[in-house]
PDB file of C-alpha atoms in Angstrom:
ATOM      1  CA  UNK A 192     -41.438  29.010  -0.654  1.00  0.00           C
ATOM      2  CA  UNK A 193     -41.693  26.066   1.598  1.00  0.00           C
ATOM      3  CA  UNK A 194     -38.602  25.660   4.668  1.00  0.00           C
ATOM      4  CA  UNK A 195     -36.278  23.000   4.655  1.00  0.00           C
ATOM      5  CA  UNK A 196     -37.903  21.366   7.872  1.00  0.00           C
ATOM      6  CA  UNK A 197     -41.078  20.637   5.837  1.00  0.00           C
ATOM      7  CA  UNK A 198     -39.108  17.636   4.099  1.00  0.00           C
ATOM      8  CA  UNK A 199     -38.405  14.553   4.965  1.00  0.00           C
ATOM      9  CA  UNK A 200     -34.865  13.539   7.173  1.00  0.00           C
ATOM     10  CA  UNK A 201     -33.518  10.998   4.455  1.00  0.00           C
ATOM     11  CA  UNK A 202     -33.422  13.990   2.039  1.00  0.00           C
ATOM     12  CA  UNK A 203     -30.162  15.163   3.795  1.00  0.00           C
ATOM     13  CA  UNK A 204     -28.805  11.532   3.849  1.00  0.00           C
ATOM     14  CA  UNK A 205     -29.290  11.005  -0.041  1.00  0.00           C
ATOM     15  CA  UNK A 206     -27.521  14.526  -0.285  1.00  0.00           C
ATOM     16  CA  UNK A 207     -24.380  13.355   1.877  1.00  0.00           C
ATOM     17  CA  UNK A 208     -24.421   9.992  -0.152  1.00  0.00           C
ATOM     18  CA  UNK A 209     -24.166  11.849  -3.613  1.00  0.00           C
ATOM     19  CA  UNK A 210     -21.574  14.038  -2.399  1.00  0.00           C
ATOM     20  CA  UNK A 211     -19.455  11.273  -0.456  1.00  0.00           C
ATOM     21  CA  UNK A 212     -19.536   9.061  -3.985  1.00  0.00           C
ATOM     22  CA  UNK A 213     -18.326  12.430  -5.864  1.00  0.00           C
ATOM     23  CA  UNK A 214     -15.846  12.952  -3.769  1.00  0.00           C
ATOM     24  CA  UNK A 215     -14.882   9.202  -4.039  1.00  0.00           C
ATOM     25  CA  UNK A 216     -14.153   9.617  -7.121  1.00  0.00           C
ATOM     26  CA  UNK A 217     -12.374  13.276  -7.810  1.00  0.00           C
ATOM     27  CA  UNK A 218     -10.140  11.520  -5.198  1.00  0.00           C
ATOM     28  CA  UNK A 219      -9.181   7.994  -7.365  1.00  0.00           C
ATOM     29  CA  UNK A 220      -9.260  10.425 -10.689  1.00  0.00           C
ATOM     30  CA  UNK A 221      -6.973  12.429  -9.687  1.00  0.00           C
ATOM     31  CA  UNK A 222      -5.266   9.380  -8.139  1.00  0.00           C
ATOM     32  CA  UNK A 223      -5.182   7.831 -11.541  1.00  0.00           C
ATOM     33  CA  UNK A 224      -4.187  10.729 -13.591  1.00  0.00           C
ATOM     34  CA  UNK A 225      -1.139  11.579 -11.727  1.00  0.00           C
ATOM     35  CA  UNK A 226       0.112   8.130 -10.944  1.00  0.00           C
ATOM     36  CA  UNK A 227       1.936   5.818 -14.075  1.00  0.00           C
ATOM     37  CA  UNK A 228       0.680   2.340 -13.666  1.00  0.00           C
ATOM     38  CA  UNK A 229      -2.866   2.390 -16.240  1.00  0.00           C
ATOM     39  CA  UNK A 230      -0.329  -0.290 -17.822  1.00  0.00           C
ATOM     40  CA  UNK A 231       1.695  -3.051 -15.935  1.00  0.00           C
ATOM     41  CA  UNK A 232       4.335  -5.559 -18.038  1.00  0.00           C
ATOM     42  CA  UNK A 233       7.996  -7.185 -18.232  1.00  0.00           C
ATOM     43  CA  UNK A 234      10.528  -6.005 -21.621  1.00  0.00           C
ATOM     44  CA  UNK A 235      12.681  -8.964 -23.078  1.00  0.00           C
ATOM     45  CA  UNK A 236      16.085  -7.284 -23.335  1.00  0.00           C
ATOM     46  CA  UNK A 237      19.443  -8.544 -24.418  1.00  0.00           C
ATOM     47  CA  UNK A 238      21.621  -9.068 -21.939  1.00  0.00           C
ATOM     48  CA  UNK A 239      24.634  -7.081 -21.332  1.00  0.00           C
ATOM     49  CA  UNK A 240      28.559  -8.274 -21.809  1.00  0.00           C
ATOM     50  CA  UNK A 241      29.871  -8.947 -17.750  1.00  0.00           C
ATOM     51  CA  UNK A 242      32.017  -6.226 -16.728  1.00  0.00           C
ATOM     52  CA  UNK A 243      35.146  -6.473 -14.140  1.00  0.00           C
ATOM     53  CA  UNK A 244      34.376  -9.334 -11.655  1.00  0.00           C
ATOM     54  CA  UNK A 245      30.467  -8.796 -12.068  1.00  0.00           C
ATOM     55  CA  UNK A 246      28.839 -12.252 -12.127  1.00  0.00           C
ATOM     56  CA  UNK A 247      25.348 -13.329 -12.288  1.00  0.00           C
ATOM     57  CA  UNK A 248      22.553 -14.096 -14.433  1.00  0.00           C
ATOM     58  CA  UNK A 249      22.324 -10.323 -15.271  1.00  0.00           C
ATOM     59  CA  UNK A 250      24.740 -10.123 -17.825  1.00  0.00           C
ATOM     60  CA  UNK A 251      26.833 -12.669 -20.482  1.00  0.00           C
ATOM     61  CA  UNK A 252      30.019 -14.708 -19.358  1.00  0.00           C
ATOM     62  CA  UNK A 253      32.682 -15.722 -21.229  1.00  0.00           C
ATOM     63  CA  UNK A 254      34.854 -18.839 -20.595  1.00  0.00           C
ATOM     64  CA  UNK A 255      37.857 -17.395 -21.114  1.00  0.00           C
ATOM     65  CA  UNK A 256      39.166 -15.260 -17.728  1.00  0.00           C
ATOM     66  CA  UNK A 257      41.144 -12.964 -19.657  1.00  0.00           C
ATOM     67  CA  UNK A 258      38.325 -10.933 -20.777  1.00  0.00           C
ATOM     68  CA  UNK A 259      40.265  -7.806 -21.571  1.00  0.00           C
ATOM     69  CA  UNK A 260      42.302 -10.320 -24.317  1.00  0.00           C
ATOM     70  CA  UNK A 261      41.219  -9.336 -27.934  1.00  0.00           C
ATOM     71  CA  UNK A 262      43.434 -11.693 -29.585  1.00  0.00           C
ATOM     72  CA  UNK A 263      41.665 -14.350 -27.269  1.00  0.00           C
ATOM     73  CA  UNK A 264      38.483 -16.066 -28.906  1.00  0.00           C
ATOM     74  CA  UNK A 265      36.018 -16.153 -26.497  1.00  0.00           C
ATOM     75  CA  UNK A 266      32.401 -18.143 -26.458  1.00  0.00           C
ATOM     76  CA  UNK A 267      29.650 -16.927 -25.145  1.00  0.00           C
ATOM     77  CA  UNK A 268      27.442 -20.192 -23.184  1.00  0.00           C
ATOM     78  CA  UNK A 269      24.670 -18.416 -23.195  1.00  0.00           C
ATOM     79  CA  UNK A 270      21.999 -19.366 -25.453  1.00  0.00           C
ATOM     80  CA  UNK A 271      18.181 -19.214 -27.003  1.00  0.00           C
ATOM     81  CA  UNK A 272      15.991 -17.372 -24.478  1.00  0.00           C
ATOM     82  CA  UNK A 273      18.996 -17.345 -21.931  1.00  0.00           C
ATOM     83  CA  UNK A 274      20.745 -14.761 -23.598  1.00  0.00           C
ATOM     84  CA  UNK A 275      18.089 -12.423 -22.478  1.00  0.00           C
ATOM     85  CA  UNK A 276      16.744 -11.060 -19.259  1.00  0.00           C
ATOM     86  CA  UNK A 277      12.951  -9.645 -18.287  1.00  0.00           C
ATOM     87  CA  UNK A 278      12.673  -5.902 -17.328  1.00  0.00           C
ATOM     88  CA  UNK A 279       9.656  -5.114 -15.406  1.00  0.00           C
ATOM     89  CA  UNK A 280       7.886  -1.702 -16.564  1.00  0.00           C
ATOM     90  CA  UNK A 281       5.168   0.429 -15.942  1.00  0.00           C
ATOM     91  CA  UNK A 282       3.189   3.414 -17.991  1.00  0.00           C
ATOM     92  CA  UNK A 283       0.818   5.745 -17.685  1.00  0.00           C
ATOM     93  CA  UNK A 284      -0.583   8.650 -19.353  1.00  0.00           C
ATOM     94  CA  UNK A 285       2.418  11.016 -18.659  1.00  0.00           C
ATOM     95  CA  UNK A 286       5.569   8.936 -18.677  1.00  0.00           C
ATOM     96  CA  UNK A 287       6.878   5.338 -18.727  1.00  0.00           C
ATOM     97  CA  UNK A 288       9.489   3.745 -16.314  1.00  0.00           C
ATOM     98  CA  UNK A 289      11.442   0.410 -16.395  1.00  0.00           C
ATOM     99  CA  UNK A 290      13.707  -0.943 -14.317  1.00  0.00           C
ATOM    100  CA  UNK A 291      17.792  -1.099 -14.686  1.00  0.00           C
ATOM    101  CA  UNK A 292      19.384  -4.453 -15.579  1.00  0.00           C
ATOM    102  CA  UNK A 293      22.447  -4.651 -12.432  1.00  0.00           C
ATOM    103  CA  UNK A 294      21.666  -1.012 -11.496  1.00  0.00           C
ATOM    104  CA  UNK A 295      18.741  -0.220  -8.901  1.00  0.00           C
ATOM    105  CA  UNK A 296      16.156   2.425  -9.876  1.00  0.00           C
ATOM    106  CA  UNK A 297      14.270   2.951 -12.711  1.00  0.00           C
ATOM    107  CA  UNK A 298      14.778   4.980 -16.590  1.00  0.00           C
ATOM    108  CA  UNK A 299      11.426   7.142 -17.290  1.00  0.00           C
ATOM    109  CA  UNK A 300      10.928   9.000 -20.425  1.00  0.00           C
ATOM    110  CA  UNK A 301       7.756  10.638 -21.556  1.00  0.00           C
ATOM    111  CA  UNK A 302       4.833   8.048 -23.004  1.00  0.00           C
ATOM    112  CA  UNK A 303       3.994  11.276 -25.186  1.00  0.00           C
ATOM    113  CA  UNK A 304       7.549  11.070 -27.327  1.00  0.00           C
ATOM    114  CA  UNK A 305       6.943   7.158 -27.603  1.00  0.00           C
ATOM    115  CA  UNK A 306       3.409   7.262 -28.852  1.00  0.00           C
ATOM    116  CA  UNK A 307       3.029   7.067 -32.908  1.00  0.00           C
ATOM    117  CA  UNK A 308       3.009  10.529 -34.435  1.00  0.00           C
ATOM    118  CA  UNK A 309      -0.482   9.509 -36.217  1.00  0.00           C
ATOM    119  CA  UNK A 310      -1.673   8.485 -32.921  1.00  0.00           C
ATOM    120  CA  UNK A 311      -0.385  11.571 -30.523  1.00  0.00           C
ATOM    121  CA  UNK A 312      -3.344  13.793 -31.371  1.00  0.00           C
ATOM    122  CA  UNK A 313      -5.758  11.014 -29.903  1.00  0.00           C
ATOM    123  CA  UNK A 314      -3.564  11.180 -26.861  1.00  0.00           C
ATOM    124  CA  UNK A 315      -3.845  15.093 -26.351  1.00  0.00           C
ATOM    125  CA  UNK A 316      -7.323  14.844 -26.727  1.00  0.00           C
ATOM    126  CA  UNK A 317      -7.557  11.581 -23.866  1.00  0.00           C
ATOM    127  CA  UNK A 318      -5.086  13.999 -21.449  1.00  0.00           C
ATOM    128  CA  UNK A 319      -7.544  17.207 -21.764  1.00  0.00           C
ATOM    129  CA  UNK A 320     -10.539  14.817 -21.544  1.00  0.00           C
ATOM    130  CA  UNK A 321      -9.217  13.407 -18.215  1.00  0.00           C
ATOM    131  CA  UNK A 322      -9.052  17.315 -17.203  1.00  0.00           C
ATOM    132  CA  UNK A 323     -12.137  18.200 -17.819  1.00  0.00           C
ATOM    133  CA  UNK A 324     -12.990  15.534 -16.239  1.00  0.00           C
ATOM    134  CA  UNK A 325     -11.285  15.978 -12.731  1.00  0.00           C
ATOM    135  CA  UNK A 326     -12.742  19.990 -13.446  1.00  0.00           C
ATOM    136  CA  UNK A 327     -16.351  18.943 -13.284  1.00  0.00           C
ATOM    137  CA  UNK A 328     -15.626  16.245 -10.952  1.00  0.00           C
ATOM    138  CA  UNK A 329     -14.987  19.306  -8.434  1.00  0.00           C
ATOM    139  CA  UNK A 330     -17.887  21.826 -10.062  1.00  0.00           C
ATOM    140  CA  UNK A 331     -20.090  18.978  -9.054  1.00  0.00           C
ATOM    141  CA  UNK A 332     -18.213  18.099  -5.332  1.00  0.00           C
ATOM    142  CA  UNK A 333     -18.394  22.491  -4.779  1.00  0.00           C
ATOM    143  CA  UNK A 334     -22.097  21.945  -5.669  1.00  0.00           C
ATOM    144  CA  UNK A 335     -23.332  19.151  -3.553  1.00  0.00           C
ATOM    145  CA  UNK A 336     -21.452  20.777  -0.729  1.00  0.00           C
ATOM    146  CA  UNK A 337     -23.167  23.993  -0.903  1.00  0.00           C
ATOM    147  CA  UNK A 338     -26.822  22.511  -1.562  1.00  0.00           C
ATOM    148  CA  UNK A 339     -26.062  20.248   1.334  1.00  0.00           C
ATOM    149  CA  UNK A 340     -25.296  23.534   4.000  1.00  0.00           C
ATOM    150  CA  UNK A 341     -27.671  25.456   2.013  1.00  0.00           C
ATOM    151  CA  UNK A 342     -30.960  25.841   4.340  1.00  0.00           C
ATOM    152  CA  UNK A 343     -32.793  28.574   3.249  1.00  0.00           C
ATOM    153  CA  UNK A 344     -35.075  26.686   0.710  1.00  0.00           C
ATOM    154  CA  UNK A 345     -35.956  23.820  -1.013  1.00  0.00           C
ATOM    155  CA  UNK A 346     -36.879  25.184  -4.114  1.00  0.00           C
ATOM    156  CA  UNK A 347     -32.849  26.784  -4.498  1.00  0.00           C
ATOM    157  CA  UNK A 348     -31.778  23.665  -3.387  1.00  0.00           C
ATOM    158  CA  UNK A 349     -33.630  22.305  -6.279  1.00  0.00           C
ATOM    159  CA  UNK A 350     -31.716  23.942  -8.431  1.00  0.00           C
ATOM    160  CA  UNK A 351     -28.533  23.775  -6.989  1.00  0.00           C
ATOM    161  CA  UNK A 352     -28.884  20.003  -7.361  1.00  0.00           C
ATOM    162  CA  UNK A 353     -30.667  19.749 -10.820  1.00  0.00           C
ATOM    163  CA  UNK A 354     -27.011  21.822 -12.167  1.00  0.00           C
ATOM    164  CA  UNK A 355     -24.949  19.164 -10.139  1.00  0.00           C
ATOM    165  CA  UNK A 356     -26.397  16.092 -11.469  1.00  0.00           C
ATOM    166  CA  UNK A 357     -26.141  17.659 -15.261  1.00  0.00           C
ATOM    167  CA  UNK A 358     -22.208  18.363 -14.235  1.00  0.00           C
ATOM    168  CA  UNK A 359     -21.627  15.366 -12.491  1.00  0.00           C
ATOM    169  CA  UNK A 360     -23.563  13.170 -15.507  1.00  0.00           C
ATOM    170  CA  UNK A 361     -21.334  15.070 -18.262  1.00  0.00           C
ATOM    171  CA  UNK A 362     -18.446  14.244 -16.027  1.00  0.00           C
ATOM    172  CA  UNK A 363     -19.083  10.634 -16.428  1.00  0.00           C
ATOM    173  CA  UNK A 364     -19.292  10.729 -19.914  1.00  0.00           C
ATOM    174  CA  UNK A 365     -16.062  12.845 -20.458  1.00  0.00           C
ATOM    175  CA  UNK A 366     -14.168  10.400 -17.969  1.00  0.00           C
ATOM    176  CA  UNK A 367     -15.588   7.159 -19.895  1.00  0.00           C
ATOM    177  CA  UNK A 368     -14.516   8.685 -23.380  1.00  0.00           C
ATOM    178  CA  UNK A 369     -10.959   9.563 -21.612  1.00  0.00           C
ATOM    179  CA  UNK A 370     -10.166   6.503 -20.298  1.00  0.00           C
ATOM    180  CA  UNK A 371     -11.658   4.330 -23.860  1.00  0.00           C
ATOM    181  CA  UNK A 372      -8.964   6.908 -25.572  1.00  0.00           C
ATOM    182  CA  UNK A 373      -5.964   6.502 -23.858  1.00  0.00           C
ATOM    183  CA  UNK A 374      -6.383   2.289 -23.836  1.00  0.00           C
ATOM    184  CA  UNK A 375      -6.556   2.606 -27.831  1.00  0.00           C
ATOM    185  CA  UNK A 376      -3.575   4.857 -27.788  1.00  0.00           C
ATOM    186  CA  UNK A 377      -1.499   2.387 -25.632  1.00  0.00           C
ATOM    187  CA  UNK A 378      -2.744  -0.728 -27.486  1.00  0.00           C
ATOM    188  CA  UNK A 379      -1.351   1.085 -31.318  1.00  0.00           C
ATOM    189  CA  UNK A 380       1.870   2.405 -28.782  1.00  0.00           C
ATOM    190  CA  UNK A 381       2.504  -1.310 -28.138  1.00  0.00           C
ATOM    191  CA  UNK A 382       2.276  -2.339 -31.531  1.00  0.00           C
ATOM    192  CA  UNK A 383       4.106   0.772 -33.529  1.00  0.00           C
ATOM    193  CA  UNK A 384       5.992   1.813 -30.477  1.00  0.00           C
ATOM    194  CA  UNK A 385       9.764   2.452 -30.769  1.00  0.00           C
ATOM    195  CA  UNK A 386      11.556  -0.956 -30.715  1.00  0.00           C
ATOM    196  CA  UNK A 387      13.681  -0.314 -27.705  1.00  0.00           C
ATOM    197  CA  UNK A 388       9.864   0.109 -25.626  1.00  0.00           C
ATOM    198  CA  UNK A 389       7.625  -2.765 -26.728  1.00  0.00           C
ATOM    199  CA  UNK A 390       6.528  -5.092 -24.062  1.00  0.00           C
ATOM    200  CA  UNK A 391       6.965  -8.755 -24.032  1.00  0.00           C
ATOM    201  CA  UNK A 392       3.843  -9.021 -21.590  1.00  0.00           C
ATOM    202  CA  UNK A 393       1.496  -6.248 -20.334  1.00  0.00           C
ATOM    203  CA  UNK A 394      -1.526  -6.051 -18.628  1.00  0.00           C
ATOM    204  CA  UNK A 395      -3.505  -3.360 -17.171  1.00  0.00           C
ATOM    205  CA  UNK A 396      -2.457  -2.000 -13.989  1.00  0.00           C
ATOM    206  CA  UNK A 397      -4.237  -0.709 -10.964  1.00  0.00           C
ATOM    207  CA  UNK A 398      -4.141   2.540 -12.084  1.00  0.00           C
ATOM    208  CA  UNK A 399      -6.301   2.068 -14.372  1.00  0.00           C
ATOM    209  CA  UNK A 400      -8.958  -0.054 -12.393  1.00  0.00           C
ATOM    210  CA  UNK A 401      -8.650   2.910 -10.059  1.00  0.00           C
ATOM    211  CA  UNK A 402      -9.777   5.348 -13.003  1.00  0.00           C
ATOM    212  CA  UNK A 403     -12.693   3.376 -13.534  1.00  0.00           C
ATOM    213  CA  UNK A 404     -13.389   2.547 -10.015  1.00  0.00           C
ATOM    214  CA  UNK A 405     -13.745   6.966 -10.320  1.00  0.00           C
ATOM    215  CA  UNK A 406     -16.052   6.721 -12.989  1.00  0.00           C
ATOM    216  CA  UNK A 407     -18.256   3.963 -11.154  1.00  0.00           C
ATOM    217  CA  UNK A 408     -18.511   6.464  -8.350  1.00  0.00           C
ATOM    218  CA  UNK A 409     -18.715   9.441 -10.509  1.00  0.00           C
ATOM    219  CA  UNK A 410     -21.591   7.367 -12.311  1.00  0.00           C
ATOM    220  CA  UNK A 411     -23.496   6.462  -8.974  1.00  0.00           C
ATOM    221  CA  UNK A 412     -23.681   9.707  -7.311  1.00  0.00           C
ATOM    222  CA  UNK A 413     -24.933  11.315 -11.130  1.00  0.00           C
ATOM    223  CA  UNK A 414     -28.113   8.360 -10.109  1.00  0.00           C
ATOM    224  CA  UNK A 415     -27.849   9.302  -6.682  1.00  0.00           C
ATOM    225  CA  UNK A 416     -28.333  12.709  -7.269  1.00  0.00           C
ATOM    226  CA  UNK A 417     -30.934  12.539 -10.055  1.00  0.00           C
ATOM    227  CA  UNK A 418     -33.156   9.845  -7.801  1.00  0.00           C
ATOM    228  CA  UNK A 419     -32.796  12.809  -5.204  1.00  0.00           C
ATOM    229  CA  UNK A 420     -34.206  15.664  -7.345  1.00  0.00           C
ATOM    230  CA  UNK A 421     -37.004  13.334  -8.727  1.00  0.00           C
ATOM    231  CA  UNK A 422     -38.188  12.218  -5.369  1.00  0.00           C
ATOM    232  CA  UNK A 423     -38.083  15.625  -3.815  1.00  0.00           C
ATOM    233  CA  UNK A 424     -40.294  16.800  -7.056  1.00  0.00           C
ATOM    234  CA  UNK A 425     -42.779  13.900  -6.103  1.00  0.00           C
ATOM    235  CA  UNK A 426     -43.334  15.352  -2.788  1.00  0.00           C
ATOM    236  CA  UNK A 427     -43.604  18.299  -3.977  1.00  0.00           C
ATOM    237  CA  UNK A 428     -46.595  17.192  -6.193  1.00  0.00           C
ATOM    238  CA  UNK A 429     -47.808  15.013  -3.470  1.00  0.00           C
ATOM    239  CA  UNK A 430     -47.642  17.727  -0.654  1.00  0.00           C
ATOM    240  CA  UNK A 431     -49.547  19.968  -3.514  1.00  0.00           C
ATOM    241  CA  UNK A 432     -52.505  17.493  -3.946  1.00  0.00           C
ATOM    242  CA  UNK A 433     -53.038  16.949  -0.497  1.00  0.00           C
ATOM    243  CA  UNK A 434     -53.010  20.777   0.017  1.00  0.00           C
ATOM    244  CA  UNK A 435     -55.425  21.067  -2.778  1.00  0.00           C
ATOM    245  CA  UNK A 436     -57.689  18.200  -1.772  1.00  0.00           C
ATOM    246  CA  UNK A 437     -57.868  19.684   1.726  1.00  0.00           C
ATOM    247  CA  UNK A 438     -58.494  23.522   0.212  1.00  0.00           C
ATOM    248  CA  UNK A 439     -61.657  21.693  -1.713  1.00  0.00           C
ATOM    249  CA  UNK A 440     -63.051  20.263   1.458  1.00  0.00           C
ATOM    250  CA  UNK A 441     -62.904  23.316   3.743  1.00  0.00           C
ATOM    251  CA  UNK A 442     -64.846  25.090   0.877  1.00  0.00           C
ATOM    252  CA  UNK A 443     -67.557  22.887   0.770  1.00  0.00           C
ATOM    253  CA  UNK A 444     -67.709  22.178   4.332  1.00  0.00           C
ATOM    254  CA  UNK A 445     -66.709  25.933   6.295  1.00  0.00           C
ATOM    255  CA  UNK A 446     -65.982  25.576   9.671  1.00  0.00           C
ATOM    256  CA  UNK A 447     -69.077  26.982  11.586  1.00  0.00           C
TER     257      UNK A 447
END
């Protein structure tokens, strides 16, 4: 077995670079996953009938002051696109939240009861992706850890960082697959979504740049990681030639 001291110093930096961008991005995926803005946009809502002595634009006014008068005929001024108000909203893959109309807080339900029944399986299958995901994200952080205060020898190391880049790659792809599944989900939620929950506007939210931002980093330490175990393998071949080549010459020419 050849020691650890027999390689080169940047071995250990490429090693802590691999395992800082892994842990980059278990951070931002479970970030992501637990947060509910992957999806960012306003509702166009009716407004409700003023109340009491509530005033505003929040609600409709009537012109006549005796509003508690049903023999009274009463007009309502507003009109068109002024008869309605914007309610901002958020969503992710767990639940969706929107704000009150005169009230302060927000109403969340589940995203999972307003998602198309045809469509629901797809979502299932997005949520365990995103667990696997955030599973191998930390088999492959555990690894990179342990090869890194793992000094015994190379050749272990070796394979301790061979496994990680093969968990760390297949985390990538799981994450990528996750992340394409729940944006088809909430693009056929938007469009045969319950009435009472389709946007006016939407866009995606920084939730979801965050979840890719994870699978950038999750994507660069898998290259990271592989460039590592192909260069140390080089050496290795190099080291062997020279040790060869050398071998060959004391043969020929013994030492007298």
């Amino acid at each position: 077995k050849m020691p650890a001291s027999m390689l080169e110093p940047d071995r250990r930096h490429r090693a802590s670079a691999a395992f800082s961008l892994s842990f980059l991005s278990l951070v931002f995926s479970i970030t992501a996953f637990c947060s509910s803005y992957w999806c960012e946009g306003t509702r166009k809502v009716a407004k409700p009938f003023c109340k009491g002595d509530s005033k505003g634009d929040l609600c409709i006014r009537f012109n006549s002051p005796d509003g508690n008068n049903s023999q009274a005929v009463q007009y309502i001024w507003e009109t068109g696109d002024d008869k309605f108000v914007e309610k901002k909203f958020h969503a992710g893959i767990w639940y969706s939240c929107e704000e009150m109309i005169n009230e302060e807080g927000e109403k969340c339900r589940s995203f999972i009861s307003l998602t198309p029944a045809s469509d629901r399986g797809v979502l299932w299958l997005s949520i365990v992706a995103e667990l696997l995901y955030v599973v191998l994200l930390l088999t492959g952080n555990i690894l990179m850890c342990v090869e890194i205060c793992y000094y015994s020898s190379v050749i272990d190391g070796l394979k301790i960082n061979a496994f990680s880049a093969v968990v760390t790659v297949l985390a990538g792809l799981l994450g990528m697959v996750a992340h394409m599944m729940y944006t088809t989900v909430f693009q056929m939620t938007v469009n045969l979504g319950p009435e009472d929950w389709r946007p006016h506007t939407w866009d995606y939210g920084w939730s979801y740049g965050l979840a890719w931002t994870s699978f950038a980093c999750c994507m660069a330490a898998a290259v990271t990681t592989i460039n590592k175990y192909t260069k140390t393998i080089l050496e290795f071949k190099h080291r062997r030639r020279k040790l060869e080549r050398s071998f060959r010459i004391q043969y020929k020419f013994p030492d007298h």
